[in-house]
């Protein structure tokens, strides 16, 4: 099992540019989550999908952020245009079920560290 | 709404010291409780879990007991090692009230010195 795979590991971009983060969940997992981690705000849930359908995007900070899941093995998080305050580590996680039940924990990728200058 | 509060870090200990990281929660239902650990440069991974009052979760020498009367789930380890240096997150899920969505605390950084 390769685990949750995220790319790129690091992304440095200039303000105003479009940024696309990618995630491949664990095969067979039906839930996919995008989190953002910063020193100031900790770990924030941005959006999650069930069977490729967005269920709750209430954590997406603003319209500059969008996420898609075109199939069960791939998801993207896009920021357009990017701003310096978007600098953070973005994590993708997947699970069987919502990850909050006793026997189905969340499996996290190693994250993408985004720096917007 | 449901929430999780952890003691602030960073916590710095010498090797073989006793560790306690406090975690308290607020929940309207009967949540399951979790500790996740994040090693440097990695994502979070499940450390231990408990599903009902008085359950004790344990793994890798770490323990936490689900205390409903004090709404707490404190993480303990009798003798820490340098390799335990990481950020520890307490979390809860309340399946019947929030569909099982995980709610994380803010994380507590642990640094163990040789």
CSV table of C-alpha atoms in Angstrom, one decimal:
chain,number,residue,atom,x,y,z
A,1,UNK,CA,0.0,0.0,0.0
A,2,UNK,CA,1.6,3.2,-1.2
A,3,UNK,CA,-0.4,5.5,1.1
A,4,UNK,CA,-1.9,8.8,0.2
A,5,UNK,CA,0.4,10.5,-2.4
A,6,UNK,CA,0.6,14.3,-2.8
A,7,UNK,CA,2.4,16.4,-5.3
A,8,UNK,CA,4.4,18.5,-5.4
A,9,UNK,CA,6.1,18.3,-1.9
A,10,UNK,CA,7.1,22.0,-2.2
A,11,UNK,CA,5.7,24.8,-4.3
A,12,UNK,CA,7.0,28.3,-4.4
A,13,UNK,CA,5.1,30.8,-6.5
A,14,UNK,CA,4.5,34.5,-6.9
A,15,UNK,CA,1.4,36.3,-5.8
A,16,UNK,CA,-1.3,36.2,-8.4
A,17,UNK,CA,-0.2,32.9,-10.0
A,18,UNK,CA,-2.4,29.9,-10.2
A,19,UNK,CA,-1.4,26.9,-8.0
A,20,UNK,CA,-2.6,23.4,-8.3
A,21,UNK,CA,-2.1,20.7,-5.6
A,22,UNK,CA,-2.6,17.1,-6.4
A,23,UNK,CA,-3.6,14.1,-4.4
A,24,UNK,CA,-4.0,10.3,-5.0
A,25,UNK,CA,-5.9,8.6,-2.2
A,26,UNK,CA,-5.5,5.1,-1.1
A,27,UNK,CA,-7.3,2.7,-3.4
A,28,UNK,CA,-10.7,1.6,-2.0
A,29,UNK,CA,-11.1,4.6,0.2
A,30,UNK,CA,-14.4,6.4,-0.4
A,31,UNK,CA,-13.7,9.7,1.5
A,32,UNK,CA,-11.1,12.3,0.7
A,33,UNK,CA,-10.3,15.4,2.7
A,34,UNK,CA,-8.2,18.5,2.1
A,35,UNK,CA,-6.7,20.2,5.2
A,36,UNK,CA,-4.6,23.3,5.6
A,37,UNK,CA,-2.1,23.7,8.4
A,38,UNK,CA,-0.6,27.0,9.6
A,39,UNK,CA,1.1,28.0,12.8
A,40,UNK,CA,-1.6,30.6,13.5
A,41,UNK,CA,-4.8,28.5,12.8
A,42,UNK,CA,-3.6,25.0,13.3
A,43,UNK,CA,-5.2,22.2,11.2
A,44,UNK,CA,-8.3,23.4,9.2
A,45,UNK,CA,-10.6,21.2,7.2
A,46,UNK,CA,-11.2,22.9,3.8
A,47,UNK,CA,-13.4,20.4,2.0
A,48,UNK,CA,-14.2,16.7,1.8
A,49,UNK,CA,-15.6,14.3,-0.8
A,50,UNK,CA,-17.6,11.1,-0.6
A,51,UNK,CA,-17.5,8.9,-3.7
A,52,UNK,CA,-16.0,11.8,-5.7
A,53,UNK,CA,-18.9,14.2,-4.7
A,54,UNK,CA,-18.1,17.3,-2.6
A,55,UNK,CA,-20.0,17.0,0.7
A,56,UNK,CA,-18.9,19.9,2.7
A,57,UNK,CA,-16.9,22.9,1.4
A,58,UNK,CA,-17.7,25.3,4.3
A,59,UNK,CA,-14.0,25.4,5.2
A,60,UNK,CA,-12.9,26.8,1.8
A,61,UNK,CA,-11.7,30.3,2.7
A,62,UNK,CA,-12.9,32.1,-0.4
A,63,UNK,CA,-13.8,31.8,-4.0
A,64,UNK,CA,-10.1,31.8,-5.0
A,65,UNK,CA,-10.0,28.2,-3.7
A,66,UNK,CA,-11.6,25.3,-5.6
A,67,UNK,CA,-11.3,21.5,-5.4
A,68,UNK,CA,-12.3,18.7,-7.8
A,69,UNK,CA,-12.3,15.0,-7.7
A,70,UNK,CA,-12.9,13.7,-11.3
A,71,UNK,CA,-12.4,10.1,-10.3
A,72,UNK,CA,-11.8,7.9,-7.3
A,73,UNK,CA,-8.0,8.0,-7.6
A,74,UNK,CA,-7.4,11.7,-8.1
A,75,UNK,CA,-8.2,15.1,-6.6
A,76,UNK,CA,-6.9,18.6,-7.1
A,77,UNK,CA,-7.0,21.8,-4.9
A,78,UNK,CA,-6.6,24.9,-6.9
A,79,UNK,CA,-5.9,28.5,-5.8
A,80,UNK,CA,-6.3,31.2,-8.3
A,81,UNK,CA,-5.0,33.9,-7.8
A,82,UNK,CA,-2.7,32.9,-5.0
A,83,UNK,CA,-1.8,35.4,-2.2
A,84,UNK,CA,1.0,35.4,0.4
A,85,UNK,CA,-1.6,34.5,3.2
A,86,UNK,CA,-2.2,31.2,1.4
A,87,UNK,CA,1.2,30.1,2.4
A,88,UNK,CA,0.7,26.9,4.5
A,89,UNK,CA,1.1,23.1,4.4
A,90,UNK,CA,-1.8,21.5,2.6
A,91,UNK,CA,-2.7,17.9,3.4
A,92,UNK,CA,-4.8,15.4,1.7
A,93,UNK,CA,-6.3,12.5,3.6
A,94,UNK,CA,-8.5,9.6,2.8
A,95,UNK,CA,-10.5,7.0,4.6
A,96,UNK,CA,-13.1,4.3,4.5
A,97,UNK,CA,-16.0,6.1,6.0
A,98,UNK,CA,-15.6,9.6,7.4
A,99,UNK,CA,-12.5,8.8,9.3
A,100,UNK,CA,-14.2,9.4,12.6
A,101,UNK,CA,-15.4,6.0,13.3
A,102,UNK,CA,-13.5,3.6,15.5
A,103,UNK,CA,-12.2,1.3,12.8
A,104,UNK,CA,-11.6,3.7,9.9
A,105,UNK,CA,-8.9,6.3,10.7
A,106,UNK,CA,-7.8,9.0,8.4
A,107,UNK,CA,-4.7,8.3,6.4
A,108,UNK,CA,-2.7,11.5,5.6
A,109,UNK,CA,-0.3,12.3,2.8
A,110,UNK,CA,3.0,14.0,3.6
A,111,UNK,CA,1.6,17.4,2.5
A,112,UNK,CA,2.5,20.1,0.1
A,113,UNK,CA,4.3,23.1,1.5
A,114,UNK,CA,3.1,26.1,-0.4
A,115,UNK,CA,5.0,29.4,-0.3
A,116,UNK,CA,3.5,32.5,-2.0
A,117,UNK,CA,5.9,35.4,-2.3
B,1,UNK,CA,-20.7,22.8,18.9
B,2,UNK,CA,-18.2,20.1,19.5
B,3,UNK,CA,-14.6,21.2,20.2
B,4,UNK,CA,-11.2,20.0,21.4
B,5,UNK,CA,-8.8,21.9,23.6
B,6,UNK,CA,-5.2,20.8,24.2
B,7,UNK,CA,-2.5,22.2,26.4
B,8,UNK,CA,-0.2,24.6,24.7
B,9,UNK,CA,3.3,23.7,23.7
B,10,UNK,CA,6.0,23.3,23.1
B,11,UNK,CA,6.7,20.8,25.8
B,12,UNK,CA,10.4,20.0,26.3
B,13,UNK,CA,11.4,16.9,28.2
B,14,UNK,CA,14.6,15.0,28.9
B,15,UNK,CA,14.8,11.4,27.7
B,16,UNK,CA,13.1,8.9,30.0
B,17,UNK,CA,10.9,11.6,31.6
B,18,UNK,CA,7.2,11.1,32.1
B,19,UNK,CA,4.9,12.7,29.6
B,20,UNK,CA,1.4,14.1,30.0
B,21,UNK,CA,-0.4,16.1,27.3
B,22,UNK,CA,-3.8,17.4,28.4
B,23,UNK,CA,-6.8,17.2,26.2
B,24,UNK,CA,-10.4,18.2,27.1
B,25,UNK,CA,-13.4,18.1,24.8
B,26,UNK,CA,-16.9,19.5,24.5
B,27,UNK,CA,-19.5,17.3,22.7
B,28,UNK,CA,-23.2,17.1,22.6
B,29,UNK,CA,-23.3,13.4,22.0
B,30,UNK,CA,-21.1,10.4,22.7
B,31,UNK,CA,-17.9,10.9,20.7
B,32,UNK,CA,-15.1,8.7,19.9
B,33,UNK,CA,-11.7,10.1,20.9
B,34,UNK,CA,-8.3,9.9,19.1
B,35,UNK,CA,-4.7,10.9,19.3
B,36,UNK,CA,-2.8,11.5,16.1
B,37,UNK,CA,0.9,12.2,15.8
B,38,UNK,CA,2.8,14.2,13.2
B,39,UNK,CA,6.5,13.6,12.8
B,40,UNK,CA,8.6,16.3,11.1
B,41,UNK,CA,7.9,16.6,7.4
B,42,UNK,CA,5.1,14.0,7.5
B,43,UNK,CA,1.3,13.9,7.6
B,44,UNK,CA,-0.7,12.9,10.7
B,45,UNK,CA,-1.0,9.3,11.7
B,46,UNK,CA,-3.3,7.6,14.2
B,47,UNK,CA,-1.6,6.9,17.5
B,48,UNK,CA,-4.5,5.5,19.6
B,49,UNK,CA,-8.2,5.7,20.0
B,50,UNK,CA,-11.1,5.0,22.4
B,51,UNK,CA,-14.8,4.8,21.7
B,52,UNK,CA,-16.6,4.9,25.0
B,53,UNK,CA,-16.2,6.1,28.6
B,54,UNK,CA,-13.5,4.4,30.6
B,55,UNK,CA,-11.9,2.8,27.5
B,56,UNK,CA,-8.1,3.0,27.4
B,57,UNK,CA,-6.4,3.4,24.1
B,58,UNK,CA,-2.7,2.4,23.9
B,59,UNK,CA,0.0,2.1,21.4
B,60,UNK,CA,3.9,2.4,21.3
B,61,UNK,CA,3.9,2.9,25.1
B,62,UNK,CA,1.4,5.8,24.9
B,63,UNK,CA,-1.9,5.6,26.8
B,64,UNK,CA,-5.0,7.7,27.1
B,65,UNK,CA,-8.2,7.0,29.0
B,66,UNK,CA,-11.6,8.3,28.0
B,67,UNK,CA,-12.9,10.1,31.1
B,68,UNK,CA,-16.5,11.2,30.5
B,69,UNK,CA,-16.9,12.7,34.0
B,70,UNK,CA,-14.1,15.2,33.3
B,71,UNK,CA,-14.5,15.2,29.5
B,72,UNK,CA,-10.8,14.5,29.1
B,73,UNK,CA,-8.5,12.2,27.1
B,74,UNK,CA,-5.0,13.0,28.4
B,75,UNK,CA,-2.1,11.4,26.6
B,76,UNK,CA,0.6,9.8,28.8
B,77,UNK,CA,3.8,7.9,28.4
B,78,UNK,CA,6.0,6.7,31.2
B,79,UNK,CA,9.4,7.1,29.6
B,80,UNK,CA,9.8,9.3,26.5
B,81,UNK,CA,12.5,8.8,23.9
B,82,UNK,CA,14.1,11.3,21.5
B,83,UNK,CA,12.2,9.6,18.7
B,84,UNK,CA,8.9,10.7,20.3
B,85,UNK,CA,9.6,14.3,19.3
B,86,UNK,CA,6.6,15.3,17.2
B,87,UNK,CA,3.4,17.2,17.3
B,88,UNK,CA,0.4,15.5,19.0
B,89,UNK,CA,-3.2,16.2,18.1
B,90,UNK,CA,-6.2,15.2,20.1
B,91,UNK,CA,-9.4,14.7,18.0
B,92,UNK,CA,-13.0,13.7,18.4
B,93,UNK,CA,-15.8,12.5,16.2
B,94,UNK,CA,-19.5,12.4,17.0
B,95,UNK,CA,-21.1,10.2,14.4
B,96,UNK,CA,-24.7,10.7,15.5
B,97,UNK,CA,-24.4,14.5,15.7
B,98,UNK,CA,-21.8,15.4,13.1
B,99,UNK,CA,-21.7,12.4,10.9
B,100,UNK,CA,-18.3,11.3,12.2
B,101,UNK,CA,-16.3,14.3,10.9
B,102,UNK,CA,-13.1,14.6,12.8
B,103,UNK,CA,-12.5,17.7,14.9
B,104,UNK,CA,-8.9,18.3,15.8
B,105,UNK,CA,-7.3,20.2,18.7
B,106,UNK,CA,-4.6,22.8,17.9
B,107,UNK,CA,-1.7,20.3,18.4
B,108,UNK,CA,1.0,20.2,21.1
B,109,UNK,CA,4.6,20.1,20.0
B,110,UNK,CA,6.8,17.7,22.1
B,111,UNK,CA,10.6,18.0,22.0
B,112,UNK,CA,12.6,15.3,23.8
B,113,UNK,CA,16.3,16.0,24.5
B,114,UNK,CA,18.9,13.3,25.0
